[in-house]
Tab-separated table of C-alpha atoms and ligand atoms in Angstrom:
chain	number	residue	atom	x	y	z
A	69	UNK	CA	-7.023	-10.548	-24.177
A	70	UNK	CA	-6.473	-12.340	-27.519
A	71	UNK	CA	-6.456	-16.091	-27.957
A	72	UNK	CA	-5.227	-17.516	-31.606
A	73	UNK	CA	-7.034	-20.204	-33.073
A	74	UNK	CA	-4.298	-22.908	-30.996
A	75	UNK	CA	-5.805	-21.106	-27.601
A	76	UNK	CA	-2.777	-19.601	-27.092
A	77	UNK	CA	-3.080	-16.023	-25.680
A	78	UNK	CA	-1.589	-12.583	-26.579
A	79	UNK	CA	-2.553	-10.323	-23.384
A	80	UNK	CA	-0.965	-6.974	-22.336
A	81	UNK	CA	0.127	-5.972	-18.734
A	82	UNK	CA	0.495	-2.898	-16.953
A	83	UNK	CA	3.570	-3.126	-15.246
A	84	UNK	CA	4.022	-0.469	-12.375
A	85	UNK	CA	7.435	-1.379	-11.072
A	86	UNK	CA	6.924	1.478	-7.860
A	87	UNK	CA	10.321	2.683	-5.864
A	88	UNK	CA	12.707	1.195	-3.787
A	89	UNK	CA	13.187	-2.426	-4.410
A	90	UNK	CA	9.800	-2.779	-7.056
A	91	UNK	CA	12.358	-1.981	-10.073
A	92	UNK	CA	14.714	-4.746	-8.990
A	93	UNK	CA	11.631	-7.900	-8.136
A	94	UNK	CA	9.861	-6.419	-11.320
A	95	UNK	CA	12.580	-7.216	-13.833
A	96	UNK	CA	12.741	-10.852	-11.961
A	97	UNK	CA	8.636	-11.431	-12.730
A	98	UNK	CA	8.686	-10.588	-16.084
A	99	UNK	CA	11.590	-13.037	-16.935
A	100	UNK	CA	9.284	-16.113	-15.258
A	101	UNK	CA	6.377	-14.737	-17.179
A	102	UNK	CA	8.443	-14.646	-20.467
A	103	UNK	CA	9.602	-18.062	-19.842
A	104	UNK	CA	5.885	-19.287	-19.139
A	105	UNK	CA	4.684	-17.689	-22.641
A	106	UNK	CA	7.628	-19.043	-24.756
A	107	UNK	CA	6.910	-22.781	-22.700
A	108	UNK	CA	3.317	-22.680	-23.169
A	109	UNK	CA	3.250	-20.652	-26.860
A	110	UNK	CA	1.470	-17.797	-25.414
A	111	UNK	CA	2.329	-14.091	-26.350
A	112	UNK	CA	2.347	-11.062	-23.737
A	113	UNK	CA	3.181	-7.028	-23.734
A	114	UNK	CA	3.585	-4.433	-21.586
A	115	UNK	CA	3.360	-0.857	-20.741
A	116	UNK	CA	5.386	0.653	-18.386
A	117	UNK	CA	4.111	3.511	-15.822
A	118	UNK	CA	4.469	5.424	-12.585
A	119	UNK	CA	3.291	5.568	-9.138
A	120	UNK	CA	4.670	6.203	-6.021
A	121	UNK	CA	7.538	8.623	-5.339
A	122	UNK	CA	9.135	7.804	-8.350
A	123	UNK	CA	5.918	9.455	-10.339
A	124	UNK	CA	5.516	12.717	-7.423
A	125	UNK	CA	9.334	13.472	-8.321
A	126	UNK	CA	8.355	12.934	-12.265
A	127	UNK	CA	4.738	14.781	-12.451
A	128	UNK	CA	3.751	15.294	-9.171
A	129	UNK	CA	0.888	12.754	-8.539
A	130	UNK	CA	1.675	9.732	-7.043
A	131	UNK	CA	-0.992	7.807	-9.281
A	132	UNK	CA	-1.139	10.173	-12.779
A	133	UNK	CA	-4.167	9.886	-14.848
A	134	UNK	CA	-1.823	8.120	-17.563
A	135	UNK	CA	-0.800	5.579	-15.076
A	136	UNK	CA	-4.694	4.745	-14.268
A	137	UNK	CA	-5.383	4.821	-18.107
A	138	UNK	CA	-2.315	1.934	-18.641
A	139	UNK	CA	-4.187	0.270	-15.769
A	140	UNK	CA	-7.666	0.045	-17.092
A	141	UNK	CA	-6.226	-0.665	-21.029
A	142	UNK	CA	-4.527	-3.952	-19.777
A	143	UNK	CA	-5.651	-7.485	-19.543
A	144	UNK	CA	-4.200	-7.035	-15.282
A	145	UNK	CA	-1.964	-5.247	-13.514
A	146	UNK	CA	1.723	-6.039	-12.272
A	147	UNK	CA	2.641	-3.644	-9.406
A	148	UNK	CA	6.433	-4.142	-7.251
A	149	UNK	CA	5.802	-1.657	-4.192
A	150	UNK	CA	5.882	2.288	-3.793
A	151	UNK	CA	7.255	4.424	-0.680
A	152	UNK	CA	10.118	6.186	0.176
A	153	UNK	CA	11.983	7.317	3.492
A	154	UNK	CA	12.033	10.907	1.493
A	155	UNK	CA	8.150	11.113	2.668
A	156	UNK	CA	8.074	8.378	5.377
A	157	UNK	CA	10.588	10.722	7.602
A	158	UNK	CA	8.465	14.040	6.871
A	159	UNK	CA	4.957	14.030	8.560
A	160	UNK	CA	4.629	17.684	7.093
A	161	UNK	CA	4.498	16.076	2.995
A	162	UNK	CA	1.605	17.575	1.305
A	163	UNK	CA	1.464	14.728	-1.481
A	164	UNK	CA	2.421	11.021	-0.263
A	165	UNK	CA	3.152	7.867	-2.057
A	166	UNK	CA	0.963	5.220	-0.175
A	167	UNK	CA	-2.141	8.314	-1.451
A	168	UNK	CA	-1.445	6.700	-4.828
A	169	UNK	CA	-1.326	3.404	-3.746
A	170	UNK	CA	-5.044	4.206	-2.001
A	171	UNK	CA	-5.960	5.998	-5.109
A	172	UNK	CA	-5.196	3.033	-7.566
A	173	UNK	CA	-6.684	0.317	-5.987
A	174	UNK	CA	-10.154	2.647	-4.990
A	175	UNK	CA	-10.524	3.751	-8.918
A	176	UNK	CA	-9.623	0.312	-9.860
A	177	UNK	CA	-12.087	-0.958	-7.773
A	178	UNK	CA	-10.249	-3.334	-6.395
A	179	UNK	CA	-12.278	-3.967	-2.768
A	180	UNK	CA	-11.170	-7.823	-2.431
A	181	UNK	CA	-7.111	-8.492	-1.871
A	182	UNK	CA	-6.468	-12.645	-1.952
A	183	UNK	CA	-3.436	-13.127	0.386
A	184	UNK	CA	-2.481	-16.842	0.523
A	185	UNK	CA	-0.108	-18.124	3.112
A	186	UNK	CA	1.451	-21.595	3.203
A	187	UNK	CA	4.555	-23.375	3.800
A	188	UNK	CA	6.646	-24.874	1.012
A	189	UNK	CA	6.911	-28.566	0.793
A	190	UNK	CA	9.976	-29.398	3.148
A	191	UNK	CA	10.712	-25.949	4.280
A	192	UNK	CA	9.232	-25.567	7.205
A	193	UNK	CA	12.792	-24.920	8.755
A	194	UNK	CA	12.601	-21.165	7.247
A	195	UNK	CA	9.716	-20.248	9.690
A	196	UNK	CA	11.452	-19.211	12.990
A	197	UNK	CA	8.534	-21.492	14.654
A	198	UNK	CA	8.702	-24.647	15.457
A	199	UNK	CA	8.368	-27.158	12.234
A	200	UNK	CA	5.819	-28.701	13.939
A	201	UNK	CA	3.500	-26.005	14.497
A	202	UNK	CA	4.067	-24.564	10.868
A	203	UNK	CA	3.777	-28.036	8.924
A	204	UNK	CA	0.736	-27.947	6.702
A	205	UNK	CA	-0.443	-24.138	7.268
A	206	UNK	CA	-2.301	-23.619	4.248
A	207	UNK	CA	-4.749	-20.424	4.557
A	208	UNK	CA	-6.428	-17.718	2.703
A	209	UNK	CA	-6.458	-14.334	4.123
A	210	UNK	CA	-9.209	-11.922	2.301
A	211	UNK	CA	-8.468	-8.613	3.043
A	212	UNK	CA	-11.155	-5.927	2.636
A	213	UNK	CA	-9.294	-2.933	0.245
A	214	UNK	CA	-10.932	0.145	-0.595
A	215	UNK	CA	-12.607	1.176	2.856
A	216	UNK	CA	-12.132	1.521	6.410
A	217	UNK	CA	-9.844	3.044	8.095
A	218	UNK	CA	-7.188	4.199	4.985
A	219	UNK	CA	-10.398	5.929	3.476
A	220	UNK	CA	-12.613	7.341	5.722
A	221	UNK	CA	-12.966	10.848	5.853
A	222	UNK	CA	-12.535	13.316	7.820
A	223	UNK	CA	-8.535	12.679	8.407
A	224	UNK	CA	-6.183	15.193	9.755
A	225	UNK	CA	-5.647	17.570	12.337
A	226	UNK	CA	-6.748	20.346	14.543
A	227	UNK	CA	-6.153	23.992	13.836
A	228	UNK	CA	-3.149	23.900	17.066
A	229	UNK	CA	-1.992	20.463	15.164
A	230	UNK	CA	-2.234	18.729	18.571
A	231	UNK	CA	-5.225	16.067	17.606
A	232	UNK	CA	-4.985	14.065	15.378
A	233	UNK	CA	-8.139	12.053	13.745
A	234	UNK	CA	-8.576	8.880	11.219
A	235	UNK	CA	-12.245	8.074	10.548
A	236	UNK	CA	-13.568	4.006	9.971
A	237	UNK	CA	-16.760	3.794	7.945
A	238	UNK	CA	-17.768	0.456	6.713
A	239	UNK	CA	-20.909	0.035	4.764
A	240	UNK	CA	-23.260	-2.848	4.709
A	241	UNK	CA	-23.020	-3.199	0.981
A	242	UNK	CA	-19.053	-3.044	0.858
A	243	UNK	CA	-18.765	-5.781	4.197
A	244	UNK	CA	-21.639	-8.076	1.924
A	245	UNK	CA	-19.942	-8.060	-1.267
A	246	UNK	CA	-16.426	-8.940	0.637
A	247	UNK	CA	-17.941	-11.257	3.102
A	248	UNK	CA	-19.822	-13.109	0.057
A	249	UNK	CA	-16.466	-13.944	-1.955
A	250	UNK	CA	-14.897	-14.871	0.914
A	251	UNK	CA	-17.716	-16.993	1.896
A	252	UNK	CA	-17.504	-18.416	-1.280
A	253	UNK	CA	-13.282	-18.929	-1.782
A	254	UNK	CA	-14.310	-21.427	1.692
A	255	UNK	CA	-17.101	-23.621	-0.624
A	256	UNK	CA	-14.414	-23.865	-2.752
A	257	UNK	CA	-11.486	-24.768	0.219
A	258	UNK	CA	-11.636	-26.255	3.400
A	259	UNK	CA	-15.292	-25.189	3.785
A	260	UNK	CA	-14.276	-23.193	7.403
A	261	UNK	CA	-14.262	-19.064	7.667
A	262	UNK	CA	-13.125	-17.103	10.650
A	263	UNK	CA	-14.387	-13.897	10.385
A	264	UNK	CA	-11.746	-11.205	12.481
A	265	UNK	CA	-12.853	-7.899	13.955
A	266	UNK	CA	-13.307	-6.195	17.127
A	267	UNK	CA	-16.753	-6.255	17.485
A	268	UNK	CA	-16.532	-5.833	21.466
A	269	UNK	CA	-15.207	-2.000	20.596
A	270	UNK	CA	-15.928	-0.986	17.277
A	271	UNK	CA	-19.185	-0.116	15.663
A	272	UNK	CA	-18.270	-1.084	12.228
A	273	UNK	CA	-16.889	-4.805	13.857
A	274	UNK	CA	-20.477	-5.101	14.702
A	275	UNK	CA	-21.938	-4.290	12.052
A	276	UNK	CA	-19.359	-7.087	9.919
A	277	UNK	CA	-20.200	-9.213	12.373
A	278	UNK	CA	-23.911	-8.532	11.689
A	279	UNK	CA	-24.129	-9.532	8.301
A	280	UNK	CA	-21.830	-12.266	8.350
A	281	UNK	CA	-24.590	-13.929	10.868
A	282	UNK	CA	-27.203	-12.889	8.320
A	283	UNK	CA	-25.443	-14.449	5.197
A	284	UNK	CA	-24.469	-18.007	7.400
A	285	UNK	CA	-27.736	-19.791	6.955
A	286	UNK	CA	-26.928	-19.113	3.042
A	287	UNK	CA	-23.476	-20.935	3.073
A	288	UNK	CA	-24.545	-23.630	5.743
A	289	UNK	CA	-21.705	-25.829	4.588
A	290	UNK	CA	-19.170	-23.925	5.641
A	291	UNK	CA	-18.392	-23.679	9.314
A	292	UNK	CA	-18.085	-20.129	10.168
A	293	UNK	CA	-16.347	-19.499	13.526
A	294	UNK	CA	-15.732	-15.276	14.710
A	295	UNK	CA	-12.361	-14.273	16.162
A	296	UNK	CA	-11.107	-10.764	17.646
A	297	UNK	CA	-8.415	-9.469	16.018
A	298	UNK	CA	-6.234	-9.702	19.007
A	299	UNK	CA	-6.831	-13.665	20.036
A	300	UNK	CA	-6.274	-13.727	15.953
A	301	UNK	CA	-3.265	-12.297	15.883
A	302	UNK	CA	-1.639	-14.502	18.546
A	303	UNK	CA	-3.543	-17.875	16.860
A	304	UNK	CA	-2.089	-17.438	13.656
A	305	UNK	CA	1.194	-17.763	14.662
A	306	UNK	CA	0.727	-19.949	18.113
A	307	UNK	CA	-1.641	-22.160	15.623
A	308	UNK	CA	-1.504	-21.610	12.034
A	309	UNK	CA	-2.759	-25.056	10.464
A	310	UNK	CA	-6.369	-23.661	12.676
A	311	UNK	CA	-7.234	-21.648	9.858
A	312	UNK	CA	-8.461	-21.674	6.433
A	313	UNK	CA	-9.760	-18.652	5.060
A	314	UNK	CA	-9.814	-15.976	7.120
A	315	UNK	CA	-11.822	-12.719	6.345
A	316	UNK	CA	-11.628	-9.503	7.777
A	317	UNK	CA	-10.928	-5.146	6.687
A	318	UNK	CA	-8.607	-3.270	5.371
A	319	UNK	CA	-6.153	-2.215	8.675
A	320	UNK	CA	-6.525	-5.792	10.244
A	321	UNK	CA	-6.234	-7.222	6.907
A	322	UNK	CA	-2.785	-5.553	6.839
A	323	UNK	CA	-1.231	-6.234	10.033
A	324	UNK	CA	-2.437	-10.104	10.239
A	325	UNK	CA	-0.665	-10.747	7.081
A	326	UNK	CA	2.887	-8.990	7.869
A	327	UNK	CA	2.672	-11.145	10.659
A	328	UNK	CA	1.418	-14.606	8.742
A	329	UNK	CA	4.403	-14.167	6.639
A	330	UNK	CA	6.531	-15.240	10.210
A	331	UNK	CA	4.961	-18.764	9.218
A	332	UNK	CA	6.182	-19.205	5.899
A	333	UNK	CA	9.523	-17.616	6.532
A	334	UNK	CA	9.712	-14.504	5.122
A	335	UNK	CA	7.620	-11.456	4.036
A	336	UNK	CA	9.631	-12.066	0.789
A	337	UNK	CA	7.383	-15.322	0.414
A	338	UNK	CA	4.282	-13.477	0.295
A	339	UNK	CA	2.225	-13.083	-3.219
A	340	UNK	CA	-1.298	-11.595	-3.506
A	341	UNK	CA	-4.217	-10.896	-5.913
A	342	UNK	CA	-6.644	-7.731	-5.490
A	343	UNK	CA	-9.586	-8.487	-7.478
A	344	UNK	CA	-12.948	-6.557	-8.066
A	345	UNK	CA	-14.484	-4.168	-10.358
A	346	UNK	CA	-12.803	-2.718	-13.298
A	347	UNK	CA	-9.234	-4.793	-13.336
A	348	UNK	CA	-6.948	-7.051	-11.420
A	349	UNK	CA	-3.957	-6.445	-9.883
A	350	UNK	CA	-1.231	-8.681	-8.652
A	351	UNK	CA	1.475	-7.230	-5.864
A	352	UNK	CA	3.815	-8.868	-3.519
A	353	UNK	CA	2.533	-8.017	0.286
A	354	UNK	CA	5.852	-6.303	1.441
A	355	UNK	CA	6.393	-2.773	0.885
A	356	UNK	CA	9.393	-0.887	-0.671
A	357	UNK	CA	12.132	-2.350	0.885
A	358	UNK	CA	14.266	0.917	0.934
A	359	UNK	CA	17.216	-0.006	2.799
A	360	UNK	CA	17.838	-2.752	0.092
A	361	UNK	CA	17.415	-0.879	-3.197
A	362	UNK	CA	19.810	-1.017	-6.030
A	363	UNK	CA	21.241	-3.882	-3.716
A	364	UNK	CA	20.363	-7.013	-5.778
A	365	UNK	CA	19.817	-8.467	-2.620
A	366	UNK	CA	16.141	-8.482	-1.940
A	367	UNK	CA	13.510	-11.940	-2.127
A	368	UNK	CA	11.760	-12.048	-5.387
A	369	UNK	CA	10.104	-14.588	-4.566
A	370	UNK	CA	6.900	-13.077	-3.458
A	371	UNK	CA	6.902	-10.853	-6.837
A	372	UNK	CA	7.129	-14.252	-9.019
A	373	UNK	CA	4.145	-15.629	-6.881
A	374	UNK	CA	2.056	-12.995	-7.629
A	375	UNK	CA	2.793	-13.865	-11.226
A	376	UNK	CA	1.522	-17.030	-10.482
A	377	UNK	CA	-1.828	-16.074	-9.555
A	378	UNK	CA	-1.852	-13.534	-12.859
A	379	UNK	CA	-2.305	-16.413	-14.285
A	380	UNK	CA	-4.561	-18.206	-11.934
A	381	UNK	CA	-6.840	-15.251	-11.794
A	382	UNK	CA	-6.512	-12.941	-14.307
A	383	UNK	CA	-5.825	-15.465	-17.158
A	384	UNK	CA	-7.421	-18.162	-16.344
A	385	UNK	CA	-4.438	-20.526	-16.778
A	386	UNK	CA	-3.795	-22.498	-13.725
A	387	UNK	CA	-1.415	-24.792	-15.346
A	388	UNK	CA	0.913	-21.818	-16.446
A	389	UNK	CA	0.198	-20.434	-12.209
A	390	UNK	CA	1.297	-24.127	-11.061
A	391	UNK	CA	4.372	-24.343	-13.077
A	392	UNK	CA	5.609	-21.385	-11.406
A	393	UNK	CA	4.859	-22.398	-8.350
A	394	UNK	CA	6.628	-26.061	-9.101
A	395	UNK	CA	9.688	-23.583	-10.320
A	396	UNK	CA	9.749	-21.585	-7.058
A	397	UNK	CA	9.773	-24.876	-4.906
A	398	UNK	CA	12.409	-26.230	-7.186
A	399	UNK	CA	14.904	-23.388	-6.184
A	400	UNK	CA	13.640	-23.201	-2.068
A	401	UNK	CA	14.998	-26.938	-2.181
A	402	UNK	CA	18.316	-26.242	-4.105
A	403	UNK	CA	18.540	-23.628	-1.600
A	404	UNK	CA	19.047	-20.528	-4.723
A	405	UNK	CA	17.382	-17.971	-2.074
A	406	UNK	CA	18.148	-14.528	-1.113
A	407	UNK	CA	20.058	-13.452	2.334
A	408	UNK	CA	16.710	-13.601	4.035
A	409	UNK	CA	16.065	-17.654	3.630
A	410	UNK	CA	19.701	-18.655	3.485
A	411	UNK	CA	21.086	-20.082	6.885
A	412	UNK	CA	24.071	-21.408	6.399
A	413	UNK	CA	24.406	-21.760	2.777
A	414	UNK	CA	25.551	-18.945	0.149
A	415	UNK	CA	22.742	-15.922	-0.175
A	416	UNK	CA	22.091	-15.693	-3.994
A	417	UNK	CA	20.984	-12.539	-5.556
A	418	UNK	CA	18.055	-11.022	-6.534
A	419	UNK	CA	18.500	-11.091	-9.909
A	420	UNK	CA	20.308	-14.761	-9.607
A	421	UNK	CA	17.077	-15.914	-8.272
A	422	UNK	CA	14.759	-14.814	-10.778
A	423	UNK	CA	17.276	-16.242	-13.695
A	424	UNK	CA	17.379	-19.608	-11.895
A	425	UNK	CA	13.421	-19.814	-11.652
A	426	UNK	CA	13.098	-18.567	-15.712
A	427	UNK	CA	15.564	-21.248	-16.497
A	428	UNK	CA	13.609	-24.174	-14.715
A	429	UNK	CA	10.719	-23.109	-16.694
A	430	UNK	CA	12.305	-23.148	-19.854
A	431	UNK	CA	13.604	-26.059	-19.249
A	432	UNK	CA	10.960	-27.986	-17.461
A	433	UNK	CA	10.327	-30.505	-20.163
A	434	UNK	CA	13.984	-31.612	-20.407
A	435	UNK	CA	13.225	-33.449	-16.752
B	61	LIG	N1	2.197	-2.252	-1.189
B	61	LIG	C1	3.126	-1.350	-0.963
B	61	LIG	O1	3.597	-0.709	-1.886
B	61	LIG	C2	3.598	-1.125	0.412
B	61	LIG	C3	4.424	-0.071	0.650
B	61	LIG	N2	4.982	0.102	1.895
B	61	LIG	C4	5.951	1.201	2.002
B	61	LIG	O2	7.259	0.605	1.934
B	61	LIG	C5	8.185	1.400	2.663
B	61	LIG	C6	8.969	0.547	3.652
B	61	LIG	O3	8.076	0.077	4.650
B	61	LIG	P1	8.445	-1.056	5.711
B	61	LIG	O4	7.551	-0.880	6.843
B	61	LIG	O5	9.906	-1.072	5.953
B	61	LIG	O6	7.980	-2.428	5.009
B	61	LIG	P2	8.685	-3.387	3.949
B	61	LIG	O7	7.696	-4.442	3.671
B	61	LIG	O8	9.203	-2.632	2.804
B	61	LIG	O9	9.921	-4.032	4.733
B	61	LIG	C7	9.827	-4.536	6.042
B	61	LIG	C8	10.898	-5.605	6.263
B	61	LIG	O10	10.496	-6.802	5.620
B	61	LIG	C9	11.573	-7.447	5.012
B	61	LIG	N3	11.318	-7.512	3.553
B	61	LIG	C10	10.371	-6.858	2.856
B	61	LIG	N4	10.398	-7.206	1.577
B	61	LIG	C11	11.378	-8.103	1.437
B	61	LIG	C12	11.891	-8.836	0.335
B	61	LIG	N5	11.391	-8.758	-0.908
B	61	LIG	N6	12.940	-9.666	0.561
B	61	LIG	C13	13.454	-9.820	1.782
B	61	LIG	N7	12.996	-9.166	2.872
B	61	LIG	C14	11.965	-8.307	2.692
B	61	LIG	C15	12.806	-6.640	5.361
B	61	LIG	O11	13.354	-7.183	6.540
B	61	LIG	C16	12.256	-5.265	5.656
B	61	LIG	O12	13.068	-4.535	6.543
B	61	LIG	C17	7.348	2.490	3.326
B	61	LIG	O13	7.451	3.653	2.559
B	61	LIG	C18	5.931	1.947	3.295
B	61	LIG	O14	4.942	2.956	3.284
B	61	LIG	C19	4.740	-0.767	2.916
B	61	LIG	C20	3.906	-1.832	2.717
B	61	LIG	C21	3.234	-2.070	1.458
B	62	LIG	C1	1.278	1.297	2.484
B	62	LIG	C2	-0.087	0.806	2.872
B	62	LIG	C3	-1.155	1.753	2.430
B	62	LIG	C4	-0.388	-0.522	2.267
B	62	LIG	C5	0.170	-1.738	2.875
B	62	LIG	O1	0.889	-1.811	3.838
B	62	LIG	C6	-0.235	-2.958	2.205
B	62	LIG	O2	-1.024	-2.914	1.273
B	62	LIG	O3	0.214	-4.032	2.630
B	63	LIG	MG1	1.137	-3.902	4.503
């Protein structure tokens, strides 16, 4: 990335809009991000490319070399979602979308995906639980990215096709290296970890457990506290204000946060951050959304979050990340929201949404 002599930046994005609804939420992120460079003087370009179904059907690779080249040229990553019912409803699909999905974020190196969860000022009311319980749930879920069970080998089947096998493998180098940022993201919080597995079953549970005993006495001021994946799965949403950053892999990592969504509302409200090696990436946690594409009528929100923490993380400008979060609580309390948050009042659409949050940007200093 470029900064002019004012410090303002020029940086470059690879933008990987995906199928189903990605197109639609893409096209709503890159207006807020245009508004935040013309309010804040910076500069910013992109480069468009494939993955998913949409680049199987064009080339036949669901992540294409070119696509991985865009990735690794940018200053960070912008990806919408991938998947399609074309390949979810036909088990016998020699090439699948979610293998490019794997594909990117292993050759990106991106082990460590950030996946906040919290409860807009005053909206509590969109989380089907009780206000009470929700009020205040601010947390940190670090999900492990490149291992586990979505990568270990051997996968498939038996020569008859009746047994079927996925394979977990967990290193102690890949659980230290996730454990330690997340060990570190609670210095920098609350100060409190919960570390999630299912170490009463599973070998590689034990062995996360393991080293997050061994690395403790190294972060002493943070209270570390160990949680099965079940009794965490019903405490998140029986208790959510409990937690503060929560750490666990790739397949728990997953479910847990589909789920955390309930407390803020909607899976639509959902941003997140994969960090690690070679690039960043920035993703909303929902998947393609196929039954709304070409619609207009699916939540952008969580698409514009992720913006927010391009900046944050990627850029290093947490004034420009704040903004948009000031901008997305701005429309949750005019009530501009998509059919999934409105009860009772008018459902906006898509791309209404993402005009409404550019134009409080843009005109933020007018207030
Ligand atoms: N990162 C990714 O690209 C991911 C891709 N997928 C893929 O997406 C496809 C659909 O999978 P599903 O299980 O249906 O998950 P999904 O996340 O696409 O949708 C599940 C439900 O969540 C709600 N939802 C999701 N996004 C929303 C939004 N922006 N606004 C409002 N409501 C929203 C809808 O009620 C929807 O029926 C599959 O092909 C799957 O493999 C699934 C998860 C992540
Ligand atoms: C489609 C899966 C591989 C990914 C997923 O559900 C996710 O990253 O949230
Ligand atoms: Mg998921």
């Amino acid at each position: 990335m470029k900064l002019n002599k004012d410090k303002k930046m020029n940086f470059k994005l690879a933008v990987l809009a995906g199928d189903g609804i990605g197109p639609e939420i893409m096209a709503q992120a890159l207006k807020v991000v245009q508004a935040v460079c013309t309010r804040f003087g910076h500069e910013f370009s992109c480069e468009e490319a494939l993955v998913g179904a949409c680049a199987i059907d064009a080339v036949g690779d669901p992540y294409p070399k070119e696509t991985h080249h865009t990735c690794l040229n940018a200053d960070a990553v912008l990806f919408g979602a991938l998947g399609s019912p074309k390949y979810d409803n036909n088990p016998n699909a020699k090439v699948r979308p979610e293998q490019g999905l794997l594909k990117m974020r292993k050759s990106l190196g991106l082990y460590a995906n950030l996946r906040p969860v919290s409860v807009f000022e005053g909206m509590e009311h969109h989380s089907p639980l009780k206000e009470e319980r929700v009020r205040g749930a601010d947390f940190m879920c670090v999900r492990e990215l490149t291992s586990g069970l979505y990568f270990g080998k051997p996968q498939g089947r038996s020569e008859d096709g009746n047994t079927a096998y996925d394979t977990c493998i967990y290193t102690r180098e890949e659980i230290e290296r996730i454990l330690k940022l997340a060990f570190e993201l609670a210095q920098s919080r609350r100060k409190k970890l919960t570390v999630v597995d299912k170490a009463n079953v599973l070998a590689t549970s034990r062995l996360w457990r393991q080293v997050a005993q061994e690395m403790e006495p190294r972060y002493a001021d943070v209270e570390t506290e160990y949680m099965f994946v079940d009794n965490a799965a019903m405490k998140l949403i029986q208790n959510p204000t409990h937690f503060d950053v929560l750490v666990t892999e790739n397949l728990f990592g997953d479910i847990l946060t589909d789920e955390a969504s309930v407390v803020s509302g909607s899976l639509g409200l959902l941003p997140s951050a994969s960090i690690g090696v070679h690039t960043s990436l920035f993703e909303p946690i929902h998947g393609s959304y196929p039954q709304a594409a070409g619609k207009n009528i699916a939540n952008p929100l969580a698409m514009i979050l992720s913006t927010a923490m391009l900046f944050e993380y990627a850029l290093d400008a947490p004034e420009e990340g704040r903004c948009i979060r000031e901008a997305v609580q701005a429309s949750l309390e005019a009530k501009v929201v998509t059919e999934d948050l409105a009860e009772g009042t008018p459902a906006y659409s898509t791309s209404d949404v993402g005009d409404w949050v550019a134009r409080w940007i843009a005109k933020k200093e007018e207030r």
